[in-house]
Structures are given as C-alpha cells and as structure tokens.
Coordinates of C-alpha atoms in Angstrom, one line a residue:
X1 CA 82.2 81.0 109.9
X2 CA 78.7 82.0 108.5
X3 CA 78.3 82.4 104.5
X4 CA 76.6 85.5 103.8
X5 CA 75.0 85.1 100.3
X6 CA 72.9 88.1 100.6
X7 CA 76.3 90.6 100.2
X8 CA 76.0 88.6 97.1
X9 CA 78.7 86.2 95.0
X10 CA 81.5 87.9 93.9
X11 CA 85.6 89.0 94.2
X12 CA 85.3 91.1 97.9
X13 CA 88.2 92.9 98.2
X14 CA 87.2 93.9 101.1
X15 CA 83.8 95.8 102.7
X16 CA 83.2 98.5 105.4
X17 CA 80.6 99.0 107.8
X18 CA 78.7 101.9 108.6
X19 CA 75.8 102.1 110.9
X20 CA 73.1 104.5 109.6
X21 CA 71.1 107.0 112.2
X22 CA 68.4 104.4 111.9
X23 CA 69.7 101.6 113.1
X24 CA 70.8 99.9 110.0
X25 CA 74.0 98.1 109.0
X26 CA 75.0 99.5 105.6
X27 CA 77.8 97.5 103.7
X28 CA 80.0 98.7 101.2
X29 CA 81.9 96.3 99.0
X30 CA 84.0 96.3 95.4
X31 CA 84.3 93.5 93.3
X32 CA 88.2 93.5 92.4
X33 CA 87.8 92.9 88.7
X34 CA 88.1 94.7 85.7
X35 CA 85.1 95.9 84.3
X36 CA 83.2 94.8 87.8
X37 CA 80.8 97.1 90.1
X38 CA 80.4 99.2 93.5
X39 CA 77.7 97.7 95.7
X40 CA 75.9 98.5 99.1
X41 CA 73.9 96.3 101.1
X42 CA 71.2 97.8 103.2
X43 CA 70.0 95.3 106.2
X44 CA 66.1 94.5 106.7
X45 CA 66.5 94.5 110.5
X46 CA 68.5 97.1 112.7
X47 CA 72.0 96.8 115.1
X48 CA 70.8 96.7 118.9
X49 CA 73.8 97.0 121.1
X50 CA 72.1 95.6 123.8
X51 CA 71.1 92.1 121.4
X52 CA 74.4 90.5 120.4
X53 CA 72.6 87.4 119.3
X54 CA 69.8 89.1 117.3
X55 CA 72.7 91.5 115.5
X56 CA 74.5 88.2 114.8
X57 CA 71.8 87.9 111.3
X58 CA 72.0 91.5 110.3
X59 CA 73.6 90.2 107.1
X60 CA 71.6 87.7 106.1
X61 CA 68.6 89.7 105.0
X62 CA 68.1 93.0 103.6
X63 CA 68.4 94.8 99.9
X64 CA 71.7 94.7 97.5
X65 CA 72.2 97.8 95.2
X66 CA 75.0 98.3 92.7
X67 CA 76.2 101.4 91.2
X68 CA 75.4 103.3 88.1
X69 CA 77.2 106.5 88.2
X70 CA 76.1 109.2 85.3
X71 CA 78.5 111.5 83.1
X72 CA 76.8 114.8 85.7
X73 CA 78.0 113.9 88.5
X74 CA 75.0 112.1 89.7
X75 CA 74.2 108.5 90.8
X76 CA 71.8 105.6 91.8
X77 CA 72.1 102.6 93.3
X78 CA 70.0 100.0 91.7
X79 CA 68.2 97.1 93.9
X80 CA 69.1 93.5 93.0
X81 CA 65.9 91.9 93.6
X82 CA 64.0 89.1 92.1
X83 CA 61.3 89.9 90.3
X84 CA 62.5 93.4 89.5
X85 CA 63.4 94.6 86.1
X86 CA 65.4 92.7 84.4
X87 CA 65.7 90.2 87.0
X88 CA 63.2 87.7 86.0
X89 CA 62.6 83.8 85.0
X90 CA 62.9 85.3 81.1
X91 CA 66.0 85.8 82.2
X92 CA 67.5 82.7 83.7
X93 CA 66.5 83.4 87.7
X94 CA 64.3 81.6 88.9
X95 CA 64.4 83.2 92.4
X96 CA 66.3 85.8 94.8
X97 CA 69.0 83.1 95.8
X98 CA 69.7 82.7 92.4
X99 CA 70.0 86.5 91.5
X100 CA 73.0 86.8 94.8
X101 CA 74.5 83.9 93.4
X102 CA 74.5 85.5 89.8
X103 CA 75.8 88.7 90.8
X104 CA 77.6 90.2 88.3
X105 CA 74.9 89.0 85.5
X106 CA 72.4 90.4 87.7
X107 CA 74.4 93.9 87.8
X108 CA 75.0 93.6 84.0
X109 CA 71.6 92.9 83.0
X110 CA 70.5 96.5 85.6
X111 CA 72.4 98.2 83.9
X112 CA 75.3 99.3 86.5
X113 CA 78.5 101.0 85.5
X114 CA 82.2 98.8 84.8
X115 CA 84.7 99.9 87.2
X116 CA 88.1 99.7 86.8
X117 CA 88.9 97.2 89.4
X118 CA 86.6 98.8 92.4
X119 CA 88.5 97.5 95.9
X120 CA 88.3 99.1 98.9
X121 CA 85.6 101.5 100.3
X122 CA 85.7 103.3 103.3
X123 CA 83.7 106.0 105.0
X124 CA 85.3 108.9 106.4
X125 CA 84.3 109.4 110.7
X126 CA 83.7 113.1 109.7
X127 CA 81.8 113.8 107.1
X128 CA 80.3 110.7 106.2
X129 CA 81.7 111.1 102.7
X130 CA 82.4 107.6 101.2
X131 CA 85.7 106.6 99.1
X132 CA 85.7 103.4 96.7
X133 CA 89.2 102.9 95.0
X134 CA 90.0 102.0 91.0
X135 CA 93.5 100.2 91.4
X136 CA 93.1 100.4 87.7
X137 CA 92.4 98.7 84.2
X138 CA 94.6 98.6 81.4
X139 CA 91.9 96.7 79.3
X140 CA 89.7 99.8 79.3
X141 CA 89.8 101.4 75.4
X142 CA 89.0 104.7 74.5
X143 CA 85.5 103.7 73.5
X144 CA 84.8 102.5 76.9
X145 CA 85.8 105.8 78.8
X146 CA 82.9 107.6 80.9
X147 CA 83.4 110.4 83.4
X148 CA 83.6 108.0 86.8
X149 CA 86.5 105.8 84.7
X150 CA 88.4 108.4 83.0
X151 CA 91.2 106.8 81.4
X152 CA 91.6 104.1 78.1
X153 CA 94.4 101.9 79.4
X154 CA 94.4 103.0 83.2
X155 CA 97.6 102.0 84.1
X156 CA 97.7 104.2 87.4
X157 CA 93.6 103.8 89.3
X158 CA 91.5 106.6 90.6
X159 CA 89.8 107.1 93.7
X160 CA 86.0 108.3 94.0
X161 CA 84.4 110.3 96.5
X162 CA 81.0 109.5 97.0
X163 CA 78.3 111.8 98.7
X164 CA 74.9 109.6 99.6
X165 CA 71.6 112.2 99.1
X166 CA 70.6 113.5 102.2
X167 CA 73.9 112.3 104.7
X168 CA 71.6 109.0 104.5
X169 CA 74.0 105.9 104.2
X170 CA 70.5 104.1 102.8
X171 CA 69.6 106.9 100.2
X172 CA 69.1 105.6 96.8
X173 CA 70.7 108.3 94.9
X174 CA 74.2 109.7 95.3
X175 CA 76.5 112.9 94.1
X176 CA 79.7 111.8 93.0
X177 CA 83.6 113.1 92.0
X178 CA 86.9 112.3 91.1
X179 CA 89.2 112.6 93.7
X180 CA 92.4 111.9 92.7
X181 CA 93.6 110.6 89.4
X182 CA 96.7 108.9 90.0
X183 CA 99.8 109.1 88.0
X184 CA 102.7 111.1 87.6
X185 CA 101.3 114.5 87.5
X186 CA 104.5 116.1 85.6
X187 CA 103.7 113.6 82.2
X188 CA 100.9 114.7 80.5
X189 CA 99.8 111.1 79.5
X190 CA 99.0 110.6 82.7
X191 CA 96.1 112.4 82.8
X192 CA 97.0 112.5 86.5
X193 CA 95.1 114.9 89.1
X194 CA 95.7 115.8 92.4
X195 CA 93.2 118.3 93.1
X196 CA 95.2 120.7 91.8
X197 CA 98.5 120.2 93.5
X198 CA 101.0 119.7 90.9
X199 CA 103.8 119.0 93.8
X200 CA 102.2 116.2 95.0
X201 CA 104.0 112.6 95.9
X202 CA 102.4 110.8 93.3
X203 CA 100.9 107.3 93.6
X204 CA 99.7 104.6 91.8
X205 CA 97.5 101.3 91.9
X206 CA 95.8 102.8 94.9
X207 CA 94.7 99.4 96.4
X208 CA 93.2 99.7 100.3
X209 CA 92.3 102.7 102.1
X210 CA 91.3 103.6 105.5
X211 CA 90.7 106.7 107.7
X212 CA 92.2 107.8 111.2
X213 CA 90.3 109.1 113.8
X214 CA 91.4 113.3 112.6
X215 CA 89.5 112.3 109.0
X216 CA 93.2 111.9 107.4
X217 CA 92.5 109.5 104.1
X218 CA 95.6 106.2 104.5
X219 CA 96.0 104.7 101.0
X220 CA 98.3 101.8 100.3
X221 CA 99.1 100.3 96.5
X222 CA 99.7 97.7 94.7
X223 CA 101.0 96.4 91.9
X224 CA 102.4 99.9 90.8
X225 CA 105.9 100.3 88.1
X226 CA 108.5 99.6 90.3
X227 CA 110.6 102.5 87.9
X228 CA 108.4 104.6 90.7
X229 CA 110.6 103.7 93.5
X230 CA 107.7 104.8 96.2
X231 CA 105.9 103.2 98.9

C-alpha cells in the first residue's frame, strides 16, 4: 500500500480515473459528508503505457481543486496550494503538506461549495460528461439551499452532471446541471425530477454509480425509506 496525501485527507467514498488527451491522470473524488466538497486532482507528470514504474508516482504530485459551483449554471475548480489565497501561515499552514492534510479547512477557507454528501463520480466512455452523486442531507435548512443543492432537509440526494470547458478533463472551469432529483415524483414535497418523466421508477439515496460500455448510467442506493420497497 502507498499513502497518497496529495488526493488530499478526507472521507473518499470512492474516486475515478480518467486519462486526459495529454497524458494526464485526472482524479475525481467526493468527500461522503454533509456539508463536504467535489474535488479533482490533476497529476504533474503524465501516464506512459510503456513505463509501469514511472506511472507508479502519478499520484503523488500534481494540483488538487475543489468545487465551487454558481447559482448560473457555471463552475470553477479552485487550486489547493500553499501560498495561494487564503492558504497562508496567517492562516495556520505552514506549508503544502499541511494544506492536503487540512483539507476540508483548506476548501472552506477557498471558498468551495457544501455538498450534500458528494460520493461517487464517474465519467461517462461517451461523452466525457462527468456525474458526482448527493446521497443526501437532511441537515440542510432552507437558508442553506443554492441551485447545485436544491433541497432544505434532502432526504432523497441528487445527481449532478458536470461538463469540463473545452472536453478538457484539466479545464479549470466547468458547466453544470441537475440531473435527477430523486424522490417520489407523484408527492409534491419531493421536489423530485426526472427529467421530465413523471412515470419514472423512482429512487432514492443514490449512493455509487458507474457506466457500461453502451454509456448506460448504473446507480445503486443506500440508506433509502424502506416504506419504498425498491432496489
């Protein structure tokens, strides 16, 4: 085993791998908290399928972001560096090492957005579009709503489609959506949204996520009502 402080110290639920045009290894990862953050690690160096050994460190050095999504639609990840911003001895680091350790002050001092519960992420094989799933937060209160959490008391979790600027996995800016707000569609407090499809076989506490080889979206749950009676 090999620790890999520079994905930074925090509740992985889990992280997927995408391997940009360039070369490099992009990392996408959820910190399975409430009120927690999205984050993407961009590596300094670049996967060589012909260099096992030298693709063995891709991890350990490169640039964490987190998330700050905006009320338009519109996003930017911001760079946890020392130095940077916020990030500074004024502010209790006294280097990078400490900053990865520190993770989620680092992302609250930056200025990120609080997720409800971000988990899995996933990339789909076709278009590149990425998914990050909101299992959900009942904590939230109505003062706390913003468009990317769009619920007080979010019993049910949402999933977010995520579209990097430029097809570029390393971009710095993003376009975002909801995808699906889950819930039972036919109650109104729900709030629940299938893009439009009001027959749909609902879910809830959408948990892990992955993608077939045809571009189909797999979501398991947990921790949803069991008056649901669903898989």
């Amino acid at each position: 085993p090999a620790k890999r402080t520079a994905l930074g110290r925090f509740k992985h639920e889990a992280t997927t791998v995408v391997i940009t045009k360039g070369g490099h290894a992009v990392i996408y990862s959820g910190d399975d908290e409430r009120f927690e953050y999205l984050y993407k690690f961009v590596s300094a160096g670049r996967y060589d399928p012909t260099n096992r050994a030298a693709n063995l460190g891709l991890l350990d050095s490169g640039v964490l972001y987190v998330a700050k999504f905006r009320d338009d639609g519109t996003g930017e990840w911001l760079p946890l560096i020392f130095g940077l911003g916020s990030l500074t001895p004024a502010n209790g680091f006294a280097s990078q090492a400490e900053v990865l350790i520190n993770t989620r002050r680092a992302a609250d001092l930056v200025g990120a957005t609080k997720m409800d519960r971000p988990e899995d992420v996933e990339a789909s094989p076709i278009t590149g579009k990425v998914y990050a799933v909101m299992t959900n937060n009942t904590q939230r209160k109505p003062e706390q709503v913003d468009k990317a959490n769009p619920r007080a008391a979010n019993k049910h979790g949402h999933i977010i489609e995520l579209i990097e600027d430029g097809g570029e996995h390393t971009a710095a800016t993003f376009r975002w959506e909801l995808l699906i707000a889950c819930g039972d569609p036919h109650n109104p407090d729900d709030q629940a949204s299938y893009q439009g499809h009001t027959d749909a076989s609902w879910l809830s506490c959408p948990d892990n996520i992955t993608f077939d080889d045809a571009g189909r979206l797999w979501v398991s749950t947990d921790g949803q009502p069991e008056s649901i009676r669903k898989n």
